[in-house]
Amino acid sequence: MQGEQLRKGPWLQEEDEQLIFFVTRLGERRWDSLAKVTGLRRSGKSCRLRWMNYLRPNLKHGPFSAEEERLIFQLQQQWGNKWSKIARCLPGRTDNEIKNYWRTHLKKKTQAQQEGGVQYKVDNARTDEKSSELVSQDYNYSDSYRPETYTFPLSDWELTSSPHEIWISDWIEELQTDQTETEHQHIEQDSNSSCTESSYDSYNRMRFGNNYDTWDYAVAGSLWDMN
DNA sequence: AAGAGTTCCAACCGCGCGCCA
DNA sequence: ATGGCGCGCGGTTGGAACTCT
């Protein structure tokens, strides 16, 4: 592996699958180590970005709603280009997505507003929302969107549409059920018990073959061991 | 139909911060 | 104190997709 060129550019479906497999099992941490363990010829940074911006559960990938657009507009005026901060107020949206949306859609509107006193107006052509028009200063976002009170609904996955996203969605949904069941088992059995065969395991067997667990557990056991 | 111009967004890059040995 | 590591953030870029002429 040493000296091997790192891959760049668009991610392949196989790479996504592999990354999901490892991140869901090992957690969102130590991205450099994780990148090595996955066997993907990607940097840890690249893996983290892919996960955070595209593969992570609960992400929305559809067009921004009028409500979201208003929020972005208002928070950008309030905080400036603090995209990660703004993203925390928009469940299911990433800083990258918001940043891109701002640059391509809202920046012009803001400039127009600043230059000519043109009031902010939602671009209804891009959303399915009802027409709405308001001055940003008057807008106060709902408490339900405040990061400290909002809980991310897993059903947001249902908003996705590509075949790839659909199978991830189904899988995550099954996993959620399994996790709930497993948590109950853990309460009864103590925390160091091993998981029973779940749909998640079935999934992994299907995608990575029957030997997946052997090497997976071996790797999982050593990855975070820094000694 | 096709070439030019524009828009959009996934991914990359560099920087800075916090933590730890 | 300091140097290395891991990570997150914001800015930028490349190229695919779309629109215009």
Coordinates of C-alpha atoms (C1' of nucleotides) in Angstrom, one line a residue:
Chain A
M1 CA 0.0 0.0 0.0
Q2 CA 2.8 2.4 0.8
G3 CA 3.7 4.8 -2.0
E4 CA 0.5 3.9 -3.8
Q5 CA -1.2 6.8 -5.4
L6 CA -4.3 8.1 -3.8
R7 CA -7.5 8.1 -5.9
K8 CA -9.2 11.4 -6.5
G9 CA -12.3 12.5 -8.2
P10 CA -15.8 11.1 -8.2
W11 CA -16.6 8.2 -5.9
L12 CA -17.7 4.9 -7.3
Q13 CA -20.6 3.0 -5.9
E14 CA -18.3 0.2 -4.6
E15 CA -16.2 2.8 -2.8
D16 CA -19.4 4.2 -1.2
E17 CA -20.5 0.8 -0.1
Q18 CA -17.1 0.0 1.4
L19 CA -17.0 3.3 3.2
I20 CA -20.5 2.9 4.6
F21 CA -19.6 -0.5 5.8
F22 CA -16.6 0.6 7.8
V23 CA -17.9 3.9 9.1
T24 CA -21.1 2.4 10.4
R25 CA -19.1 -0.3 12.1
L26 CA -16.1 1.6 13.4
G27 CA -17.5 5.1 13.8
E28 CA -16.9 8.5 12.5
R29 CA -13.4 9.0 13.7
R30 CA -9.7 8.6 12.9
W31 CA -10.4 9.1 9.3
D32 CA -6.8 8.5 8.1
S33 CA -6.7 5.2 9.9
L34 CA -10.1 4.3 8.7
A35 CA -9.2 5.2 5.1
K36 CA -6.3 2.7 5.3
V37 CA -8.4 -0.1 6.8
T38 CA -11.1 0.2 4.2
G39 CA -8.6 -0.6 1.5
L40 CA -9.8 2.4 -0.4
R41 CA -7.1 4.4 -2.1
R42 CA -8.5 7.6 -0.7
S43 CA -7.3 10.0 1.9
G44 CA -8.9 10.2 5.2
K45 CA -10.0 13.7 4.4
S46 CA -11.7 12.5 1.3
C47 CA -13.5 9.7 3.1
R48 CA -14.7 12.1 5.8
L49 CA -16.0 14.5 3.2
R50 CA -17.8 11.9 1.3
W51 CA -19.4 10.5 4.4
M52 CA -20.3 13.9 5.8
N53 CA -21.7 15.4 2.6
Y54 CA -23.2 12.4 0.9
L55 CA -23.4 9.1 2.7
R56 CA -24.3 10.1 6.2
P57 CA -27.8 9.0 7.3
N58 CA -30.6 11.6 7.5
L59 CA -29.2 13.8 4.7
K60 CA -31.7 15.4 2.3
H61 CA -30.6 15.5 -1.3
G62 CA -33.6 17.2 -2.8
P63 CA -34.1 20.8 -3.7
F64 CA -34.2 23.4 -0.9
S65 CA -37.7 24.3 0.3
A66 CA -38.8 27.9 0.6
E67 CA -38.5 27.6 4.3
E68 CA -34.9 26.4 4.1
E69 CA -34.1 29.1 1.6
R70 CA -35.4 31.8 4.0
L71 CA -33.4 30.3 6.8
I72 CA -30.2 30.3 4.8
F73 CA -30.8 33.9 3.7
Q74 CA -31.6 35.1 7.2
L75 CA -28.7 33.2 8.9
Q76 CA -26.2 34.3 6.3
Q77 CA -27.1 37.9 6.9
Q78 CA -26.9 37.3 10.6
W79 CA -23.7 35.2 10.8
G80 CA -21.9 35.7 7.5
N81 CA -20.3 32.7 5.8
K82 CA -20.4 30.5 8.8
W83 CA -21.7 27.6 6.8
S84 CA -21.3 24.9 9.3
K85 CA -23.1 27.0 11.9
I86 CA -25.9 27.6 9.4
A87 CA -26.0 24.0 8.5
R88 CA -26.7 23.1 12.1
C89 CA -30.0 25.0 11.8
L90 CA -31.0 23.1 8.7
P91 CA -31.5 19.4 9.6
G92 CA -30.3 17.1 6.8
R93 CA -28.3 19.7 5.0
T94 CA -24.6 20.0 4.9
D95 CA -22.4 23.1 5.0
N96 CA -21.1 22.3 1.5
E97 CA -24.6 22.1 0.1
I98 CA -25.7 25.3 1.8
K99 CA -22.5 27.0 0.7
N100 CA -23.1 26.0 -2.9
Y101 CA -26.7 26.9 -2.8
W102 CA -25.9 30.3 -1.4
R103 CA -23.3 31.0 -4.1
T104 CA -25.5 29.9 -7.0
H105 CA -28.9 31.2 -5.8
L106 CA -28.9 33.6 -3.0
K107 CA -25.8 35.7 -3.4
K108 CA -27.3 37.6 -6.3
K109 CA -30.4 38.2 -4.4
T110 CA -28.5 39.6 -1.5
Q111 CA -26.4 41.8 -3.7
A112 CA -29.5 43.1 -5.5
Q113 CA -31.1 43.8 -2.1
Q114 CA -28.0 45.7 -0.9
E115 CA -27.6 47.7 -4.1
G116 CA -31.1 48.5 -5.0
G117 CA -33.2 47.9 -1.9
V118 CA -34.9 45.0 -3.6
Q119 CA -36.6 42.9 -1.0
Y120 CA -35.9 39.2 -0.7
K121 CA -38.2 37.0 -2.6
V122 CA -38.3 33.2 -2.7
D123 CA -37.5 31.6 -6.0
N124 CA -40.7 29.7 -6.4
A125 CA -39.7 28.1 -9.7
R126 CA -37.2 26.0 -7.8
T127 CA -39.4 24.8 -5.0
D128 CA -42.7 23.1 -4.5
E129 CA -43.6 25.4 -1.7
K130 CA -46.3 27.9 -1.8
S131 CA -45.5 31.4 -2.8
S132 CA -44.0 33.5 0.0
E133 CA -42.5 36.8 0.3
L134 CA -40.9 38.5 3.2
V135 CA -38.3 40.9 4.4
S136 CA -35.6 38.9 6.1
Q137 CA -35.4 41.0 9.3
D138 CA -38.9 40.1 10.1
Y139 CA -38.3 36.4 9.9
N140 CA -37.8 34.3 12.9
Y141 CA -37.2 30.6 12.4
S142 CA -39.2 28.1 14.3
D143 CA -37.9 26.6 17.6
S144 CA -38.2 23.2 16.0
Y145 CA -35.2 24.0 13.8
R146 CA -33.0 25.2 16.6
P147 CA -30.0 22.8 16.8
E148 CA -30.3 22.3 20.5
T149 CA -33.9 21.1 20.3
Y150 CA -34.1 19.4 17.0
T151 CA -33.9 15.6 16.7
F152 CA -33.1 14.2 13.3
P153 CA -35.8 12.0 12.0
L154 CA -34.5 8.9 10.3
S155 CA -37.4 9.1 7.8
D156 CA -35.5 11.9 6.1
W157 CA -33.9 9.1 4.2
E158 CA -37.2 8.6 2.4
L159 CA -36.7 11.9 0.7
T160 CA -33.9 10.4 -1.4
S161 CA -34.6 8.8 -4.7
S162 CA -31.7 7.2 -6.6
P163 CA -31.4 3.4 -6.6
H164 CA -28.2 3.7 -4.6
E165 CA -29.8 5.9 -2.0
I166 CA -32.9 3.7 -1.8
W167 CA -30.9 0.6 -0.9
I168 CA -28.9 2.5 1.6
S169 CA -32.2 3.9 3.0
D170 CA -33.7 0.4 3.3
W171 CA -30.7 -0.9 4.9
I172 CA -30.4 1.9 7.4
E173 CA -34.1 1.5 8.2
E174 CA -33.5 -2.2 8.9
L175 CA -30.4 -1.4 10.9
Q176 CA -32.4 1.0 13.0
T177 CA -34.8 -1.7 13.9
D178 CA -32.0 -4.1 14.7
Q179 CA -30.2 -1.5 16.8
T180 CA -33.3 -0.9 18.9
E181 CA -33.7 -4.7 19.4
T182 CA -30.0 -5.1 20.1
E183 CA -30.1 -2.2 22.6
H184 CA -32.8 -4.0 24.5
Q185 CA -30.7 -7.2 24.5
H186 CA -27.7 -5.3 25.7
I187 CA -29.7 -4.0 28.7
E188 CA -30.6 -7.5 29.6
Q189 CA -27.3 -9.1 28.8
D190 CA -24.7 -6.5 29.7
S191 CA -22.8 -4.3 27.3
N192 CA -20.0 -6.6 26.2
S193 CA -22.3 -9.2 24.6
S194 CA -22.0 -9.8 20.9
C195 CA -24.7 -9.0 18.4
T196 CA -26.9 -11.6 17.0
E197 CA -27.2 -12.0 13.2
S198 CA -29.1 -9.0 12.0
S199 CA -30.2 -7.7 8.6
Y200 CA -27.1 -5.6 8.8
D201 CA -25.0 -8.7 9.0
S202 CA -27.0 -10.2 6.2
Y203 CA -26.4 -7.2 4.2
N204 CA -22.7 -7.3 4.7
R205 CA -22.6 -11.0 3.9
M206 CA -24.5 -10.3 0.7
R207 CA -22.1 -7.5 -0.4
F208 CA -18.8 -8.6 1.0
G209 CA -19.1 -12.4 1.2
N210 CA -19.3 -14.9 4.1
N211 CA -15.8 -14.1 5.3
Y212 CA -16.6 -10.5 6.0
D213 CA -17.0 -10.9 9.8
T214 CA -13.8 -12.7 10.3
W215 CA -11.6 -10.0 8.9
D216 CA -13.9 -7.3 10.0
Y217 CA -13.7 -8.1 13.7
A218 CA -9.9 -8.6 13.4
V219 CA -9.6 -5.2 11.8
A220 CA -12.1 -3.5 14.2
G221 CA -10.1 -4.8 17.1
S222 CA -6.8 -3.4 15.9
L223 CA -7.8 -0.2 14.2
W224 CA -8.2 2.0 17.3
D225 CA -5.4 0.3 19.0
M226 CA -2.6 2.8 18.5
N227 CA 0.1 0.8 20.2
Chain B
dA1 C1' -27.8 20.0 -34.9
dA2 C1' -24.0 21.8 -32.7
dG3 C1' -20.9 24.9 -30.6
dA4 C1' -20.5 28.4 -27.0
dG5 C1' -21.7 30.1 -22.7
dT6 C1' -23.5 29.4 -18.1
dT7 C1' -25.0 27.0 -14.0
dC8 C1' -24.5 23.7 -10.6
dC9 C1' -22.4 20.8 -7.3
dA10 C1' -19.1 17.2 -5.7
dA11 C1' -14.7 17.1 -4.4
dC12 C1' -10.3 19.2 -3.4
dC13 C1' -7.2 22.4 -0.9
dG14 C1' -5.1 25.1 2.6
dC15 C1' -5.5 26.9 7.0
dG16 C1' -6.3 27.0 11.8
dC17 C1' -7.7 25.0 16.2
dG18 C1' -7.7 21.6 19.9
dC19 C1' -5.6 17.8 22.0
dC20 C1' -1.9 15.0 23.6
dA21 C1' 2.7 13.2 24.4
Chain C
dA1 C1' 6.9 24.9 25.2
dT2 C1' 6.4 22.5 21.1
dG3 C1' 5.7 19.4 17.5
dG4 C1' 2.6 16.0 15.5
dC5 C1' -1.9 14.4 14.6
dG6 C1' -6.8 14.6 13.7
dC7 C1' -10.4 17.1 12.4
dG8 C1' -13.5 20.9 10.9
dC9 C1' -14.1 25.0 8.3
dG10 C1' -14.4 28.1 4.3
dG11 C1' -12.8 29.0 -0.3
dT12 C1' -11.9 27.3 -4.8
dT13 C1' -11.9 24.3 -8.8
dG14 C1' -13.2 20.9 -12.5
dG15 C1' -16.3 19.0 -15.2
dA16 C1' -21.0 17.4 -16.1
dA17 C1' -25.4 19.1 -17.2
dC18 C1' -28.1 22.5 -18.9
dT19 C1' -29.4 26.6 -21.7
dC20 C1' -28.8 29.7 -25.3
dT21 C1' -27.8 31.2 -30.0

